Backbone as a printed PyTorch tensor [residue, N CA C, xyz], in Angstrom:
tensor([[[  0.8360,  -1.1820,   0.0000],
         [  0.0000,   0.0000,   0.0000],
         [  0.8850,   1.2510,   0.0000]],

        [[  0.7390,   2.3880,  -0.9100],
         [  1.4550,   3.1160,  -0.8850],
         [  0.8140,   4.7980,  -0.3390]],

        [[  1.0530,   5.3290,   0.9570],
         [  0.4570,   6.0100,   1.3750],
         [  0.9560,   7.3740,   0.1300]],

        [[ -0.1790,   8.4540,  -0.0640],
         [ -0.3960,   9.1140,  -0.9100],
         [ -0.7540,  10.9030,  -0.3880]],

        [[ -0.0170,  11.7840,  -0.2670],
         [ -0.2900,  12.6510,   0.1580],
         [ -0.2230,  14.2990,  -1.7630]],

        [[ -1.1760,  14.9850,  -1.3080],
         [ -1.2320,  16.1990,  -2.2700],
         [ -0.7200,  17.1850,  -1.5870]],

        [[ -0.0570,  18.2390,  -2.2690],
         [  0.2760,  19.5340,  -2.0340],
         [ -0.6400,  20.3550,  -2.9580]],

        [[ -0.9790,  21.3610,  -3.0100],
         [ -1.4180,  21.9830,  -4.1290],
         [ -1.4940,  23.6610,  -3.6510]],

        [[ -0.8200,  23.7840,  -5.0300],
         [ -0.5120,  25.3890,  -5.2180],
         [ -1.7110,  26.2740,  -5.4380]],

        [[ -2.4670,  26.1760,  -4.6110],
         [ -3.5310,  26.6230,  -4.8760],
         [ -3.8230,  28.2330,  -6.1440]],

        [[ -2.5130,  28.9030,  -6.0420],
         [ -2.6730,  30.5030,  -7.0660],
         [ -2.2140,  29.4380,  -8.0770]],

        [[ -1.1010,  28.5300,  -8.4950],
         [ -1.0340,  28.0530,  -9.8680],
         [ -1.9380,  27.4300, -10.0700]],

        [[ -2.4660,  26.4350,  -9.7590],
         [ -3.8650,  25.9600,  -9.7320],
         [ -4.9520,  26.3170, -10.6510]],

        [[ -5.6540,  28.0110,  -9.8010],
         [ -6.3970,  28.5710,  -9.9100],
         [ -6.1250,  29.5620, -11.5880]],

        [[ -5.0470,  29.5770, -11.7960],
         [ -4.6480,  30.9360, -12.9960],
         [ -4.3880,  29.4560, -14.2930]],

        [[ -4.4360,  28.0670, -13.6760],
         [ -4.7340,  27.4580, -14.6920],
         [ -6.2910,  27.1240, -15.2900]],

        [[ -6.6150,  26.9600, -13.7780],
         [ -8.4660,  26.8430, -14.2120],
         [ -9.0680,  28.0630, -14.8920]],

        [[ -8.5550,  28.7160, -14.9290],
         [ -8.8590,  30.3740, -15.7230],
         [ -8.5920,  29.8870, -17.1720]],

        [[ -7.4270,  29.4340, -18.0760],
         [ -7.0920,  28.9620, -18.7260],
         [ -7.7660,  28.0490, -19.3090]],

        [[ -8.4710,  26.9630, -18.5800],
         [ -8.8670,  25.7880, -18.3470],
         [-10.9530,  26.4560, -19.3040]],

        [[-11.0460,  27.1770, -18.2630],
         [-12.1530,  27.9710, -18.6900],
         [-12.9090,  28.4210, -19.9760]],

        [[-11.5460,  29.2320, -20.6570],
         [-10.7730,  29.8730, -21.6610],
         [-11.6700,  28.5980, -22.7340]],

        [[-10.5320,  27.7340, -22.5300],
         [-10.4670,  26.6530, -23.8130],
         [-11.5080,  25.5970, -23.7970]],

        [[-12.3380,  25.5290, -22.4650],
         [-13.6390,  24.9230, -22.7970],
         [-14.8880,  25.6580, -22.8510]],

        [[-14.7070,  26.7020, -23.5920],
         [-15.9630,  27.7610, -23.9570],
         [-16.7910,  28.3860, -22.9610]],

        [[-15.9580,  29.0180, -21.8060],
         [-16.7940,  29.3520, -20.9420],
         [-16.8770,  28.0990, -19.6450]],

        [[-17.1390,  26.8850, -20.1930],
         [-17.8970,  26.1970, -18.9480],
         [-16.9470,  26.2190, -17.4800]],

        [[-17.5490,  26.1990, -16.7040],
         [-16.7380,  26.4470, -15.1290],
         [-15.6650,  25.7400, -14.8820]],

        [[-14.7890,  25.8650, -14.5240],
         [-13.7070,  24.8030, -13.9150],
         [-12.8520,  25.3040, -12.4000]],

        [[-13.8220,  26.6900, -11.5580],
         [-13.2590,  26.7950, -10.5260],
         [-13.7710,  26.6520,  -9.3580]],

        [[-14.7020,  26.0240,  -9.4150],
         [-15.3170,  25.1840,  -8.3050],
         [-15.0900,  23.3970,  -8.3270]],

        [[-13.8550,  23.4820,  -8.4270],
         [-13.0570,  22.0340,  -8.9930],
         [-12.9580,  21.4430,  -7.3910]],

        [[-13.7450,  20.3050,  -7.4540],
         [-13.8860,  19.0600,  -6.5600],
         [-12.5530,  18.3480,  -6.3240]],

        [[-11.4170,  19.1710,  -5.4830],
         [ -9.8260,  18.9090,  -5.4360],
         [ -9.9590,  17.3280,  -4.6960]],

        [[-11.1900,  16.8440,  -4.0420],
         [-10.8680,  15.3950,  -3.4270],
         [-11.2610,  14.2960,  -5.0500]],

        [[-12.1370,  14.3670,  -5.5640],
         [-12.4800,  13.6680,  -6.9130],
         [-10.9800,  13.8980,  -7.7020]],

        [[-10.5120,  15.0660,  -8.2180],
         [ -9.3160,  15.2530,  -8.6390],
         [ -8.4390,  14.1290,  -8.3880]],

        [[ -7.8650,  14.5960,  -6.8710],
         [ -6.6530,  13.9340,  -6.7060],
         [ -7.1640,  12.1320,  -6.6010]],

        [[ -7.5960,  11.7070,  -6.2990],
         [ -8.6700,  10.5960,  -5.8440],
         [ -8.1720,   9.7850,  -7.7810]],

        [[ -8.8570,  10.7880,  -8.4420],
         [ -8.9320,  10.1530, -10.5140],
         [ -7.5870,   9.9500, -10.5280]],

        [[ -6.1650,  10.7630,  -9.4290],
         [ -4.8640,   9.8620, -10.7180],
         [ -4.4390,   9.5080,  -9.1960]],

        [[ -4.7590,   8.6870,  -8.4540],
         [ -4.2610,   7.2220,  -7.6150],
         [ -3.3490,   6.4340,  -8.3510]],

        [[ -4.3990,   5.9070,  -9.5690],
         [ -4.3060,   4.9280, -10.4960],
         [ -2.9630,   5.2910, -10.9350]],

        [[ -2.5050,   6.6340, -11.4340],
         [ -0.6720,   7.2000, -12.2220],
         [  0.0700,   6.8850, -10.8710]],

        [[ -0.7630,   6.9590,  -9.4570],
         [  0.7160,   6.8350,  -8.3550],
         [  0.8320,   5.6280,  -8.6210]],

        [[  0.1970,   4.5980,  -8.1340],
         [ -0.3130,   3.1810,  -8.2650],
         [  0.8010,   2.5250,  -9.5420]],

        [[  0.6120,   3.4080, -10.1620],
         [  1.2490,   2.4230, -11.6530],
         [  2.7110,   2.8940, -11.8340]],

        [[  3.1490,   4.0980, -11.0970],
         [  4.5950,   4.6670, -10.6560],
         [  5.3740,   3.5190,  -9.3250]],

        [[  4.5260,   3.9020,  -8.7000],
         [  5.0850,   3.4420,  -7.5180],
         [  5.1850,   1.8960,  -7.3680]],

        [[  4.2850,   1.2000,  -7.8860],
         [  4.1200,  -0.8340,  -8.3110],
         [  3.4620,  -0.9860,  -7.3800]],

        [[  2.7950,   0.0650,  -6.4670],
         [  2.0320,  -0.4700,  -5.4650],
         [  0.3430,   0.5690,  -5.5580]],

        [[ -0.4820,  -0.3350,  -5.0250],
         [ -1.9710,   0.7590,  -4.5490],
         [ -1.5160,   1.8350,  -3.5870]],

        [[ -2.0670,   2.4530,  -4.2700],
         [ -2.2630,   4.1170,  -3.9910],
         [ -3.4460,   4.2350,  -2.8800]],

        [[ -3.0340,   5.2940,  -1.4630],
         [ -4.2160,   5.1840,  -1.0900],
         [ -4.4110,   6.7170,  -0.5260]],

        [[ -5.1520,   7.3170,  -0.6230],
         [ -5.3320,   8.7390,  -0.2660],
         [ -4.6490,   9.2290,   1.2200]],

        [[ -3.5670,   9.4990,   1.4050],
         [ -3.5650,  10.1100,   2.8660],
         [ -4.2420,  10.9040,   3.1470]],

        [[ -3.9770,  12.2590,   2.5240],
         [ -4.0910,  13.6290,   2.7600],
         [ -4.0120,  14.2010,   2.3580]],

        [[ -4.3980,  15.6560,   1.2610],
         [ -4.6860,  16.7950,   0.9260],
         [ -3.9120,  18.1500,   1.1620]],

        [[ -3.1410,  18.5240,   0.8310],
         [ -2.6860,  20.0060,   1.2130],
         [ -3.0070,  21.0700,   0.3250]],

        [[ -3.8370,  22.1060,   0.9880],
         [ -4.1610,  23.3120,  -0.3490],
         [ -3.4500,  24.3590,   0.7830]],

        [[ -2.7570,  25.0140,  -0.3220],
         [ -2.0680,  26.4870,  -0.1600],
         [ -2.9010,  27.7050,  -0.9080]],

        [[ -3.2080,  28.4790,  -0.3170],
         [ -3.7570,  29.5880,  -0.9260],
         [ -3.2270,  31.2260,   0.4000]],

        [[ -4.0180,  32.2160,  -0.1800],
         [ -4.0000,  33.4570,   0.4760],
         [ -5.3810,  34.2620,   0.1280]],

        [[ -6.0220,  34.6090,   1.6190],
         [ -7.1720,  35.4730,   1.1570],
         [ -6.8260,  36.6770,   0.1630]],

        [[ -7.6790,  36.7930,  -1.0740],
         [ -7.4220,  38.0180,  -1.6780],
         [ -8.0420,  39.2520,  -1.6620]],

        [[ -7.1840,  39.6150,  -0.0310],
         [ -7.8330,  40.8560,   0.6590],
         [ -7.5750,  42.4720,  -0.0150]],

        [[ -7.3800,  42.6190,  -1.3670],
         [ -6.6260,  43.4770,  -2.3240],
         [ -7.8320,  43.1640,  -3.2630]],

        [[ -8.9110,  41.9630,  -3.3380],
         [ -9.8520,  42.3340,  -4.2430],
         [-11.1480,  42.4980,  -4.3230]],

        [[-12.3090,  42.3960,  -4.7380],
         [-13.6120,  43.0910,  -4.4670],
         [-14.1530,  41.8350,  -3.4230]],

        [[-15.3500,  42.3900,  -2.4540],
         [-15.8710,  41.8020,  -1.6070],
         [-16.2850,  40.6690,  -1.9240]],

        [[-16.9470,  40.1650,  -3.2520],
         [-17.2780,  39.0290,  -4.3230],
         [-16.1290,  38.2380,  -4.0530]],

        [[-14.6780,  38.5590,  -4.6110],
         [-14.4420,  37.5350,  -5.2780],
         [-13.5970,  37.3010,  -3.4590]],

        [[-13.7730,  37.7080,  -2.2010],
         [-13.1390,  37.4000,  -1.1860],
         [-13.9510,  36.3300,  -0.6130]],

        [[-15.7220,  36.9860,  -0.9050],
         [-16.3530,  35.8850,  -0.2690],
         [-16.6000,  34.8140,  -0.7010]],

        [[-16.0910,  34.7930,  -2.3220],
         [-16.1240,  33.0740,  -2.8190],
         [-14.3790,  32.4420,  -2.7410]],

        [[-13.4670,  33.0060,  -2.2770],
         [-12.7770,  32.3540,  -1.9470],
         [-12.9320,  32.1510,  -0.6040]],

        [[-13.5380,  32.5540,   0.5240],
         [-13.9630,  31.9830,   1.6740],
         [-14.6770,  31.0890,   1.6730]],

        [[-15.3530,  31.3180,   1.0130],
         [-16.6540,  29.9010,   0.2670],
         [-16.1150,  28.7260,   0.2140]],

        [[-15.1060,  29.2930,  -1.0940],
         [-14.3330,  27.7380,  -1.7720],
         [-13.0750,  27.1410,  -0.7750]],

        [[-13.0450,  27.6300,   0.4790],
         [-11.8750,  27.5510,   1.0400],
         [-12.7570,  26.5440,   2.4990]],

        [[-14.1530,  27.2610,   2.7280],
         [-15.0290,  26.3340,   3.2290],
         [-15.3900,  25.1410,   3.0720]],

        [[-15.9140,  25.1340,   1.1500],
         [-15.9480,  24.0570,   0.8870],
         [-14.9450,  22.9270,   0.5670]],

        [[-13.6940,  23.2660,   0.7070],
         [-12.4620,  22.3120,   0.6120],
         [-12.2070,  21.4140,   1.9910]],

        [[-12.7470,  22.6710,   3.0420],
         [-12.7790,  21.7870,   4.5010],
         [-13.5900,  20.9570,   4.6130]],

        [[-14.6350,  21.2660,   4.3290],
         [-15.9280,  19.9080,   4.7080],
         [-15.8240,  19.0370,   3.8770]],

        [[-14.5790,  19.0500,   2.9760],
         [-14.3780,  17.7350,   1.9350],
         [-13.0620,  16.8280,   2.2910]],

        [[-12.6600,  17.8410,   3.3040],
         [-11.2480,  17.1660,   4.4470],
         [-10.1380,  17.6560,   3.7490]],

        [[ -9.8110,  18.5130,   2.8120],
         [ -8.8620,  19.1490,   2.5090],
         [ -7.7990,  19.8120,   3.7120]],

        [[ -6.9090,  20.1290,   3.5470],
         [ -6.3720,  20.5270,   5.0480],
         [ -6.0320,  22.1580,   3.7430]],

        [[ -6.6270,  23.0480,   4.6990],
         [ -6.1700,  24.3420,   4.1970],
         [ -4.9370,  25.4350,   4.7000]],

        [[ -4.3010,  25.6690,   3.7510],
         [ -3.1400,  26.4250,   4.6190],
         [ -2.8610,  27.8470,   3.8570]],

        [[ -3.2240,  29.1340,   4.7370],
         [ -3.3410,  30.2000,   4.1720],
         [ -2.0620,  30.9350,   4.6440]],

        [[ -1.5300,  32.1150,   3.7050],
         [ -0.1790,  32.5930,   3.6680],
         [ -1.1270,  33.7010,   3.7410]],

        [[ -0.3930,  35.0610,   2.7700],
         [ -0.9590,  36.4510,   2.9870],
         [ -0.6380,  37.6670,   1.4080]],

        [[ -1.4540,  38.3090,   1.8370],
         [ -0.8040,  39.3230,   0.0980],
         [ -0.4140,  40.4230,   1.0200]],

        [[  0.7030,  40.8910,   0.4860],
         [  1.6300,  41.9550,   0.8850],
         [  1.8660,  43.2430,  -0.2280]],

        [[  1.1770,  44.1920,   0.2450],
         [  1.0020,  45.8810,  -1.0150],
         [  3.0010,  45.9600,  -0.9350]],

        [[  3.0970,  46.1030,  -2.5370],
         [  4.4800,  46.8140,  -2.6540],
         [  4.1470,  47.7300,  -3.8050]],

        [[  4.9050,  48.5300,  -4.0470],
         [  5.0350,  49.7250,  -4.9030],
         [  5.5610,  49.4690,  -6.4220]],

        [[  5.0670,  49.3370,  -7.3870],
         [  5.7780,  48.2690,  -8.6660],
         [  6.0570,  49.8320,  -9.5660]],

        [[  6.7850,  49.8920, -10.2650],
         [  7.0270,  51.1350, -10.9230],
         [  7.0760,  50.7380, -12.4620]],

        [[  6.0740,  52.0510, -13.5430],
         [  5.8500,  51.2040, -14.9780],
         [  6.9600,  52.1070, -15.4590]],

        [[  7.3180,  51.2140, -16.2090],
         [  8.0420,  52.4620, -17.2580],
         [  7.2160,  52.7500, -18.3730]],

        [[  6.3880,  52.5070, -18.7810],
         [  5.7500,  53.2360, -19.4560],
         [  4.6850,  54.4430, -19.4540]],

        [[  4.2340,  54.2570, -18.0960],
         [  3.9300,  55.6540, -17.6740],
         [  4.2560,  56.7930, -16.6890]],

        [[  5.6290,  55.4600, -16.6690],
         [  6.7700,  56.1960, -15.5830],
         [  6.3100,  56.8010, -14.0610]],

        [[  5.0810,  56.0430, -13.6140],
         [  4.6720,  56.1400, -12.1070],
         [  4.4320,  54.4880, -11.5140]],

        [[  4.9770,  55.2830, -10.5390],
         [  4.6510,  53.9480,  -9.1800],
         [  2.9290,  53.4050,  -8.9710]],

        [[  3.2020,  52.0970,  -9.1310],
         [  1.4730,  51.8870,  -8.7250],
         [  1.7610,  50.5150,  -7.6710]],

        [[  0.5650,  50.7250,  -6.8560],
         [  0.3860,  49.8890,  -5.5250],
         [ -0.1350,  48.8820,  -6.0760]],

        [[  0.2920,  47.8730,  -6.0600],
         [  0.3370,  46.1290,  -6.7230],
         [  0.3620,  45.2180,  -4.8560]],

        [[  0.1480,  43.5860,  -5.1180],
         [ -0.4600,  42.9360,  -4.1900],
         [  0.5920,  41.6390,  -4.4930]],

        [[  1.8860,  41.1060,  -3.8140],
         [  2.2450,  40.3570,  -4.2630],
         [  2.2770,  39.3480,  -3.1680]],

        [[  1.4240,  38.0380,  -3.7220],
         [  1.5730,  36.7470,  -2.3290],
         [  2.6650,  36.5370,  -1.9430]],

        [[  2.4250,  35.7830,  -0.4550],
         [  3.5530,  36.0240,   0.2470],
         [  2.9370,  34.7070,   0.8260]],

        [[  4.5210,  33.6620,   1.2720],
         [  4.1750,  32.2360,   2.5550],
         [  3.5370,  31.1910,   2.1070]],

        [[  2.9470,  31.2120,   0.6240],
         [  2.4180,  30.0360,   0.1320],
         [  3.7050,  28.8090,   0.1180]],

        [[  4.5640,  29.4440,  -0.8690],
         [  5.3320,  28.5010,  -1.9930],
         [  6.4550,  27.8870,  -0.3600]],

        [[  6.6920,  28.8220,   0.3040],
         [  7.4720,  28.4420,   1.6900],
         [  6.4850,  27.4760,   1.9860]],

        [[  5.4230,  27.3390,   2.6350],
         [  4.2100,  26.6800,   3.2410],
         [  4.6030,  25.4280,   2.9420]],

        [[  4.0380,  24.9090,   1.6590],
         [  4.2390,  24.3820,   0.3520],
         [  5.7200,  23.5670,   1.0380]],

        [[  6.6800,  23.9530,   1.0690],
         [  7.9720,  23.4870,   0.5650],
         [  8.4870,  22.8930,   2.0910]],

        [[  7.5580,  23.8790,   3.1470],
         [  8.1630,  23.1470,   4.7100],
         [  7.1230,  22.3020,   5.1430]],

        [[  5.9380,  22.0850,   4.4710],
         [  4.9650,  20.7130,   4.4960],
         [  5.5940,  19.7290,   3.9900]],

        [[  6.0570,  19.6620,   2.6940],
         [  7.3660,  18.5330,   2.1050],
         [  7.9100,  18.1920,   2.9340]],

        [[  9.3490,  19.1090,   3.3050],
         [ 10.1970,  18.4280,   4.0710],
         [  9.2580,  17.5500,   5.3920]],

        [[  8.4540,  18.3020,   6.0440],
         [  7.8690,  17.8830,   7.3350],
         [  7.1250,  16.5180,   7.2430]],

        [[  6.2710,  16.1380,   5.9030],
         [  5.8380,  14.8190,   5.4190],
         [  6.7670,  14.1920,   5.4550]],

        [[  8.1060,  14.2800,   4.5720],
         [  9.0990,  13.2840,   4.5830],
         [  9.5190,  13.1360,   5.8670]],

        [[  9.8300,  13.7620,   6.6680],
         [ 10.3990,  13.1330,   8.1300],
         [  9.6040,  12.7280,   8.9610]],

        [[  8.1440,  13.1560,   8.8340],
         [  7.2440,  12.4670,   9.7320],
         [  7.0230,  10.9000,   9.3410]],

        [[  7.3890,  10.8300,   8.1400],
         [  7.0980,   9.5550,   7.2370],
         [  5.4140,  10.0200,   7.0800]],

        [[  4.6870,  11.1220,   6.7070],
         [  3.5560,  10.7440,   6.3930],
         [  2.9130,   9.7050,   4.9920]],

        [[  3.9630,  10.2560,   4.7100],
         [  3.2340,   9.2660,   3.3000],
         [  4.9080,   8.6050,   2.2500]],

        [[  4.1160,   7.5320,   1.3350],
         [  4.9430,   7.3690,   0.7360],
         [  5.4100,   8.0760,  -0.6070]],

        [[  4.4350,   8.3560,  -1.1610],
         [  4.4250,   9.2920,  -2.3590],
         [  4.0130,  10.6400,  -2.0310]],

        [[  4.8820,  12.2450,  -2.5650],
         [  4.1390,  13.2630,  -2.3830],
         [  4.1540,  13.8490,  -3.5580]],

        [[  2.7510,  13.9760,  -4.3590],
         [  2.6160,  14.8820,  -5.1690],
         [  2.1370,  16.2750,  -5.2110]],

        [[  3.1330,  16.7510,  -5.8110],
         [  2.6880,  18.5770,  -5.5790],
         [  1.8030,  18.7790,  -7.1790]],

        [[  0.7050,  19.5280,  -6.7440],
         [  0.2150,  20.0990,  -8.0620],
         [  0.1910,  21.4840,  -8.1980]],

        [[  1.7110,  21.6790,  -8.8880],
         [  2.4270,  23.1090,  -9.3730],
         [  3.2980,  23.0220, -10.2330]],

        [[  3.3240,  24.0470, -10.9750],
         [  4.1990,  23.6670, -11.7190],
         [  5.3270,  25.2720, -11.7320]],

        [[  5.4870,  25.6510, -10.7300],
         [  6.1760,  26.4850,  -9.9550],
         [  7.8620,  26.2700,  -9.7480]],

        [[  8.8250,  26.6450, -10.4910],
         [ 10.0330,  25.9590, -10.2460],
         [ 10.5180,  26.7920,  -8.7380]],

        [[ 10.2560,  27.5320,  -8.2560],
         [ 10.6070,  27.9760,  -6.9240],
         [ 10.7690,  26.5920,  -5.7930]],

        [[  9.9120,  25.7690,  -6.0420],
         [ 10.1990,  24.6180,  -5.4130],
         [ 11.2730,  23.3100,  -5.0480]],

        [[ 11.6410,  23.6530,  -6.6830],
         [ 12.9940,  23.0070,  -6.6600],
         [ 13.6950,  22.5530,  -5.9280]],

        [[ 14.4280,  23.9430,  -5.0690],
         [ 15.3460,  23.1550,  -4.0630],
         [ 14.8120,  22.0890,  -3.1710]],

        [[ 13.4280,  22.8690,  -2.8350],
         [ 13.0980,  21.6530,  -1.5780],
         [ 12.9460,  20.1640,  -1.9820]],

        [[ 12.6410,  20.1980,  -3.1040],
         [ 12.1520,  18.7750,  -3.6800],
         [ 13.7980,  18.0210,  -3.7140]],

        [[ 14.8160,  18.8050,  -4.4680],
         [ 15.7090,  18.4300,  -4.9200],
         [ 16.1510,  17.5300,  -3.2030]],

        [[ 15.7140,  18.8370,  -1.9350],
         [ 16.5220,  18.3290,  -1.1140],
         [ 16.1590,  17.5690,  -0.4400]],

        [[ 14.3840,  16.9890,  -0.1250],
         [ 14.2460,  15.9880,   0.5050],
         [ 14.3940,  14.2240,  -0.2490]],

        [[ 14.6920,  14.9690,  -1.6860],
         [ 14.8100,  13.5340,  -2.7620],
         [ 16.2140,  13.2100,  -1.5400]],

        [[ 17.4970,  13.9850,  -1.9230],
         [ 18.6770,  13.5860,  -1.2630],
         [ 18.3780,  13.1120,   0.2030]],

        [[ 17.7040,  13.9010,   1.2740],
         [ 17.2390,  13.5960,   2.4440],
         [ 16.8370,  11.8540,   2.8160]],

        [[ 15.7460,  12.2980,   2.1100],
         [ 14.5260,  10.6260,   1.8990],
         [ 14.5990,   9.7980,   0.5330]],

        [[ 15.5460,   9.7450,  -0.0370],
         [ 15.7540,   8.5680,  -0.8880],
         [ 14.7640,   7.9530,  -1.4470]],

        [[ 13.8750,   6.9620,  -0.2730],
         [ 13.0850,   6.5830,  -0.4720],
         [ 11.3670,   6.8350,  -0.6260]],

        [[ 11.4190,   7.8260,  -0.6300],
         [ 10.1840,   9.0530,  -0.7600],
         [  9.9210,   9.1860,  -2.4340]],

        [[  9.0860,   9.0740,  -2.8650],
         [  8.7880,   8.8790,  -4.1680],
         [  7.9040,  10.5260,  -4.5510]],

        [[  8.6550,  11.5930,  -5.0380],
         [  8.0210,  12.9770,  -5.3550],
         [  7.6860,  13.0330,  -6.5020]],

        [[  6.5110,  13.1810,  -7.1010],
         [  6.0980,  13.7240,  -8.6610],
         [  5.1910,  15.1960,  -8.3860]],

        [[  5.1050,  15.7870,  -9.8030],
         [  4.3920,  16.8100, -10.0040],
         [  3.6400,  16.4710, -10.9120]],

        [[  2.1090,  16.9780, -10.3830],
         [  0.9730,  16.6040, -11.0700],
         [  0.8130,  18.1410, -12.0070]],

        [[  1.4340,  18.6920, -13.1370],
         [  1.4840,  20.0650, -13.7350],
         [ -0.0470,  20.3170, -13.6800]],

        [[ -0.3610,  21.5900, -13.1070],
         [ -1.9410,  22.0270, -13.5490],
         [ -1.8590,  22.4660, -15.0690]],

        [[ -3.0750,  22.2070, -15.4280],
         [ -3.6770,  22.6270, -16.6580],
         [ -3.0090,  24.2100, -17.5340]],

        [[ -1.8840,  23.4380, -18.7100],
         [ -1.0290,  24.2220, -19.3360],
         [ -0.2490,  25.0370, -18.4500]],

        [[  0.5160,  24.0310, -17.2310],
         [  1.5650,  24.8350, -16.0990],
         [  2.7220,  23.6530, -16.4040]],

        [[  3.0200,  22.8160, -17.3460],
         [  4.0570,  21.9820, -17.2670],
         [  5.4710,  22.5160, -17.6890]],

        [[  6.4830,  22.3650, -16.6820],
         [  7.6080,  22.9290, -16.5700],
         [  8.9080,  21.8250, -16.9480]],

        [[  9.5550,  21.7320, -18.0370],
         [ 10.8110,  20.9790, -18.2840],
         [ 11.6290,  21.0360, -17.1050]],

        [[ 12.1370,  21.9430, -16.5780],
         [ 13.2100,  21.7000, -15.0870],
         [ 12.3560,  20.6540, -14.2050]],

        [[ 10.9670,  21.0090, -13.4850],
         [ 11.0660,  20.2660, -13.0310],
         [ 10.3260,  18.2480, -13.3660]],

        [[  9.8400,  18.3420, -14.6200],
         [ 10.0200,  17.2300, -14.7610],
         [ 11.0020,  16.2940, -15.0660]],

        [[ 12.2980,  17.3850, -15.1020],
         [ 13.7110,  16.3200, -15.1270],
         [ 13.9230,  16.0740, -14.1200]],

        [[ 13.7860,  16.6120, -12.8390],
         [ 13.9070,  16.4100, -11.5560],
         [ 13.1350,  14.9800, -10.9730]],

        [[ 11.4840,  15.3770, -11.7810],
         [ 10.8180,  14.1230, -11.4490],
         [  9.7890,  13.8030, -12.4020]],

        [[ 10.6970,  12.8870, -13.6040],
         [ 10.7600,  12.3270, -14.3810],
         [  9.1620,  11.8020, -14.5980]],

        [[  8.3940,  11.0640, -13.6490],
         [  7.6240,  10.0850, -13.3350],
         [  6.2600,  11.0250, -12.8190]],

        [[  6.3230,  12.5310, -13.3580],
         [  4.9290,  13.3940, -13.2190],
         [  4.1910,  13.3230, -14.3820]],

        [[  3.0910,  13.9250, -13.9900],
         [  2.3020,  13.9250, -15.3530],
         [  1.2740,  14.9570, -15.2890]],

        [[  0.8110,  15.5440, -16.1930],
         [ -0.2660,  16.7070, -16.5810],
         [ -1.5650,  16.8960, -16.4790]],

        [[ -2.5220,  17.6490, -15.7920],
         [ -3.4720,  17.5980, -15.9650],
         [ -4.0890,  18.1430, -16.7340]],

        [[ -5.0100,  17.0600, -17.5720],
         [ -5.5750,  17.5610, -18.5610],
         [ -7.3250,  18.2120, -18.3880]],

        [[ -8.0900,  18.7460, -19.8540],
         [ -8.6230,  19.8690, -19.8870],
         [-10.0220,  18.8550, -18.8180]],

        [[ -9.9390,  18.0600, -19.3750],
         [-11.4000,  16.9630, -18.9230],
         [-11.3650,  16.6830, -17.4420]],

        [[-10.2490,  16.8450, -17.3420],
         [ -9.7780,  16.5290, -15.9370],
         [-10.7520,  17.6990, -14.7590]],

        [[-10.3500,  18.7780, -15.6790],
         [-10.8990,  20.3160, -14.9750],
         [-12.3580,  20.3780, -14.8370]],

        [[-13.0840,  19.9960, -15.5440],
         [-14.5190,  20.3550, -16.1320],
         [-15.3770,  20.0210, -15.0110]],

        [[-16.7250,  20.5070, -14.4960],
         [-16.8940,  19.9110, -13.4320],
         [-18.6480,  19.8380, -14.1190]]])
């Protein structure tokens, strides 16, 4: 039995289901059922690993987006609700105002850049691998900021089996050389 844990980048995620949206004419893909998701590719750990796949646990990373209209805060409270009562484990970071300067109209404008996810993210890794929570951890990002950590609990835990599940048109060459044995989610995958 091969215990099975998710990470998920919840902003790459989400700016793929936008995408995702895009190319299936409108129809919804951001009220995406992340336990059905991860649950449909068992079967890719299962057939990686030579053993059954069995759901540990869930990790979603996100940040309230307290920088945008009252709407779209209270459906990410919503969707951040409904991830709990589906046993998702939620883990929120923060948006931080910095000053971004255009050159093209040559003034400073007040921009919102996340902050504590991709860390979150990367000290849940290490902390799975030494707790031994699981045997397989797949992250669904396709974020190379991650790198090192992956690179370093591969060296750490040897025996820890890491893939990246790329969200929808987020697949990154660095890190599938890293881990060879990921795979993509596709558009059908999204559709709900």
């Amino acid at each position: 039995m091969n215990r099975t844990v998710f990470l998920i980048d919840g902003f790459n995620l989400y700016h793929s289901l936008v995408e995702a949206q895009k190319d299936s004419n409108g129809r919804t893909t951001k009220w995406l059922n992340l336990t059905a998701l991860c649950t449909s590719y068992l079967p890719v750990v299962a057939r990686v690993s030579g053993e059954r796949a069995v759901m540990e646990r869930i990790y979603y990373f996100s940040a309230p987006p307290v920088h945008r209209s009252k709407a779209k805060q209270d459906r990410h409270k919503l969707y951040m609700g409904c991830l709990r009562h589906l046993g998702v484990n939620v883990e929120l970071g923060r948006f931080k105002k910095k000053d971004v300067f255009c050159p093209h109209c040559r003034r400073y404008h007040e921009s919102h850049e996340e902050k504590e996810t991709d860390v979150a993210l990367a000290c849940r890794l290490f902390e799975i691998c030494h707790i031994d929570e699981a045997d397989t951890i797949v992250m669904m990002c396709g974020d190379t900021d991650l790198a090192p950590a992956v690179r370093t609990c591969r060296r750490l835990f040897p025996e820890k089996l890491i893939l990246f599940a790329f969200p929808y048109k987020r697949e990154n060459a660095e890190l599938a050389r890293l881990a060879p044995e990921s795979f993509s989610i596709k558009l059908r995958s999204c559709l709900t």
